[in-house]
Amino acid sequence: MKKYILTSTLAALLTLGGFSAPALAGPEDVVVENAWSRASIGMNRPGAAYMTIRNTGDEPVTLIGLTTPLAMMPEIHETKTNAEGVSSMNPAGEIAIAPGESVALEPGGLHAMLMRLQELMTEGDTFPLTLLFEDGGEVTVEVPILGIAARGPED
């Protein structure tokens, strides 16, 4: 009898809020728009991909990485220019996207750096790029490869 009462009491406490699971933002909460990339100059130089990532959910999402069969080392990088006009690129780390907000991956700012290419990025082709989120969610987008001089998805 005591075992049953303790089990029932524990179950009631957990049900009434003594235990709360974290809210997870799933792939349905992330919208990727205007993805594009440029054709590569051979395979010795890295490629890059650009897009807008929008969080349509009620909880923040955190982008923690990328995967693609096209490159062995895909990472989100950020280009910064100092007061002397010198630009540098560094890994951006995790990127938090608040509910209702978006993050632009674009030339001259945050971008998907595709290092150690496994094949040539050829104009007219596409490749899959998977965005990895802190909660274990993934979103895969097909990225079109535009001409080498492209400046945006409309080129």
Short mmCIF file of C-alpha atoms in Angstrom, two decimals:
data_model
loop_
_atom_site.label_atom_id
_atom_site.label_comp_id
_atom_site.label_asym_id
_atom_site.label_seq_id
_atom_site.Cartn_x
_atom_site.Cartn_y
_atom_site.Cartn_z
CA MET A 1 0.00 0.00 0.00
CA LYS A 2 2.79 2.48 0.90
CA LYS A 3 4.60 1.74 -2.36
CA TYR A 4 1.49 2.56 -4.36
CA ILE A 5 0.94 5.85 -2.50
CA LEU A 6 4.55 6.99 -3.00
CA THR A 7 4.43 6.09 -6.67
CA SER A 8 1.15 7.96 -7.12
CA THR A 9 2.50 11.00 -5.25
CA LEU A 10 5.66 11.07 -7.37
CA ALA A 11 3.61 10.73 -10.56
CA ALA A 12 1.36 13.60 -9.45
CA LEU A 13 4.33 15.87 -8.68
CA LEU A 14 5.94 15.17 -12.03
CA THR A 15 2.66 15.75 -13.84
CA LEU A 16 1.93 19.03 -12.04
CA GLY A 17 5.19 20.66 -13.02
CA GLY A 18 7.85 19.21 -10.75
CA PHE A 19 9.42 18.02 -14.01
CA SER A 20 9.43 20.12 -17.14
CA ALA A 21 10.98 19.05 -20.40
CA PRO A 22 12.76 21.71 -22.40
CA ALA A 23 10.84 23.12 -25.35
CA LEU A 24 12.42 22.05 -28.59
CA ALA A 25 12.23 23.94 -31.83
CA GLY A 26 11.89 21.46 -34.63
CA PRO A 27 12.72 21.70 -38.32
CA GLU A 28 9.18 22.91 -38.97
CA ASP A 29 10.12 26.11 -37.10
CA VAL A 30 13.07 26.92 -39.38
CA VAL A 31 12.59 28.29 -42.89
CA VAL A 32 15.54 28.63 -45.27
CA GLU A 33 15.10 31.13 -48.10
CA ASN A 34 17.12 32.29 -51.09
CA ALA A 35 19.93 29.73 -50.81
CA TRP A 36 22.68 30.09 -53.39
CA SER A 37 26.40 29.62 -53.97
CA ARG A 38 29.00 30.49 -56.57
CA ALA A 39 30.86 28.15 -58.88
CA SER A 40 34.30 27.35 -57.48
CA ILE A 41 37.71 28.09 -58.92
CA GLY A 42 39.04 24.54 -58.84
CA MET A 43 38.93 22.48 -55.66
CA ASN A 44 41.90 23.94 -53.78
CA ARG A 45 40.01 27.07 -52.70
CA PRO A 46 36.96 26.89 -50.45
CA GLY A 47 33.46 27.51 -51.69
CA ALA A 48 30.73 29.42 -49.90
CA ALA A 49 26.96 29.28 -49.58
CA TYR A 50 24.52 32.01 -48.67
CA MET A 51 20.90 32.05 -47.49
CA THR A 52 18.47 33.52 -45.00
CA ILE A 53 17.53 31.33 -42.02
CA ARG A 54 14.24 32.31 -40.37
CA ASN A 55 12.88 31.06 -37.03
CA THR A 56 9.07 30.93 -37.30
CA GLY A 57 8.65 29.18 -33.93
CA ASP A 58 7.97 30.39 -30.40
CA GLU A 59 11.35 29.29 -28.99
CA PRO A 60 14.89 30.36 -29.90
CA VAL A 61 16.90 28.02 -32.12
CA THR A 62 20.68 27.74 -32.15
CA LEU A 63 22.58 26.78 -35.29
CA ILE A 64 25.63 24.75 -34.24
CA GLY A 65 26.99 23.31 -37.46
CA LEU A 66 26.67 22.20 -41.06
CA THR A 67 27.16 19.04 -43.07
CA THR A 68 27.37 18.44 -46.80
CA PRO A 69 28.89 15.71 -48.96
CA LEU A 70 30.43 18.52 -51.05
CA ALA A 71 32.96 19.61 -48.39
CA MET A 72 34.80 17.86 -45.58
CA MET A 73 34.89 21.00 -43.38
CA PRO A 74 31.74 23.11 -43.71
CA GLU A 75 31.54 25.88 -41.08
CA ILE A 76 29.75 29.14 -40.51
CA HIS A 77 32.31 31.93 -40.82
CA GLU A 78 32.06 35.66 -40.31
CA THR A 79 33.86 38.30 -42.33
CA LYS A 80 34.87 41.38 -40.35
CA THR A 81 36.60 44.52 -41.56
CA ASN A 82 38.69 46.56 -39.13
CA ALA A 83 39.15 50.36 -39.04
CA GLU A 84 42.09 50.10 -41.47
CA GLY A 85 39.89 48.33 -44.03
CA VAL A 86 41.52 44.92 -43.57
CA SER A 87 39.06 42.02 -43.75
CA SER A 88 39.41 38.70 -41.98
CA MET A 89 37.29 35.57 -41.70
CA ASN A 90 36.86 33.48 -38.56
CA PRO A 91 34.53 30.70 -37.42
CA ALA A 92 31.35 32.28 -36.05
CA GLY A 93 30.55 29.59 -33.49
CA GLU A 94 26.96 28.99 -32.47
CA ILE A 95 24.31 31.30 -33.90
CA ALA A 96 21.16 31.90 -31.84
CA ILE A 97 18.05 32.93 -33.76
CA ALA A 98 15.26 34.42 -31.64
CA PRO A 99 11.60 33.59 -32.34
CA GLY A 100 10.33 35.57 -35.33
CA GLU A 101 13.86 36.66 -36.29
CA SER A 102 16.17 35.71 -39.14
CA VAL A 103 19.89 35.52 -39.83
CA ALA A 104 21.32 36.35 -43.23
CA LEU A 105 24.30 34.40 -44.53
CA GLU A 106 25.59 36.76 -47.21
CA PRO A 107 28.81 37.88 -48.88
CA GLY A 108 30.84 40.12 -46.58
CA GLY A 109 29.20 38.84 -43.39
CA LEU A 110 28.15 35.49 -42.00
CA HIS A 111 28.40 32.72 -44.60
CA ALA A 112 28.70 28.96 -44.95
CA MET A 113 32.38 28.31 -45.70
CA LEU A 114 32.85 25.04 -47.60
CA MET A 115 36.44 23.96 -46.97
CA ARG A 116 38.16 20.88 -48.39
CA LEU A 117 35.85 20.52 -51.38
CA GLN A 118 35.28 16.96 -52.54
CA GLU A 119 34.21 17.97 -56.04
CA LEU A 120 34.14 21.01 -58.26
CA MET A 121 31.26 23.43 -57.70
CA THR A 122 29.88 23.70 -61.22
CA GLU A 123 27.40 26.34 -62.38
CA GLY A 124 23.95 24.81 -62.84
CA ASP A 125 24.46 22.02 -60.29
CA THR A 126 23.00 21.87 -56.77
CA PHE A 127 24.20 20.29 -53.53
CA PRO A 128 22.54 19.41 -50.23
CA LEU A 129 23.51 21.44 -47.16
CA THR A 130 22.21 20.34 -43.76
CA LEU A 131 21.90 22.85 -40.94
CA LEU A 132 22.42 21.30 -37.49
CA PHE A 133 20.66 22.76 -34.46
CA GLU A 134 21.45 22.52 -30.75
CA ASP A 135 18.24 20.61 -29.99
CA GLY A 136 19.19 17.84 -32.44
CA GLY A 137 17.00 19.18 -35.24
CA GLU A 138 18.26 19.29 -38.81
CA VAL A 139 17.12 21.17 -41.90
CA THR A 140 18.45 20.23 -45.34
CA VAL A 141 18.31 22.62 -48.27
CA GLU A 142 19.33 22.12 -51.91
CA VAL A 143 21.72 24.94 -52.75
CA PRO A 144 21.92 25.98 -56.42
CA ILE A 145 25.37 26.80 -57.77
CA LEU A 146 25.33 30.04 -59.78
CA GLY A 147 28.00 31.59 -61.97
CA ILE A 148 31.38 32.53 -60.54
CA ALA A 149 30.50 36.26 -60.57
CA ALA A 150 27.01 35.88 -59.00
CA ARG A 151 26.14 38.46 -56.35
CA GLY A 152 22.88 36.97 -55.11
CA PRO A 153 20.18 34.39 -55.72
CA GLU A 154 18.62 36.41 -58.53
CA ASP A 155 21.78 36.21 -60.72
#
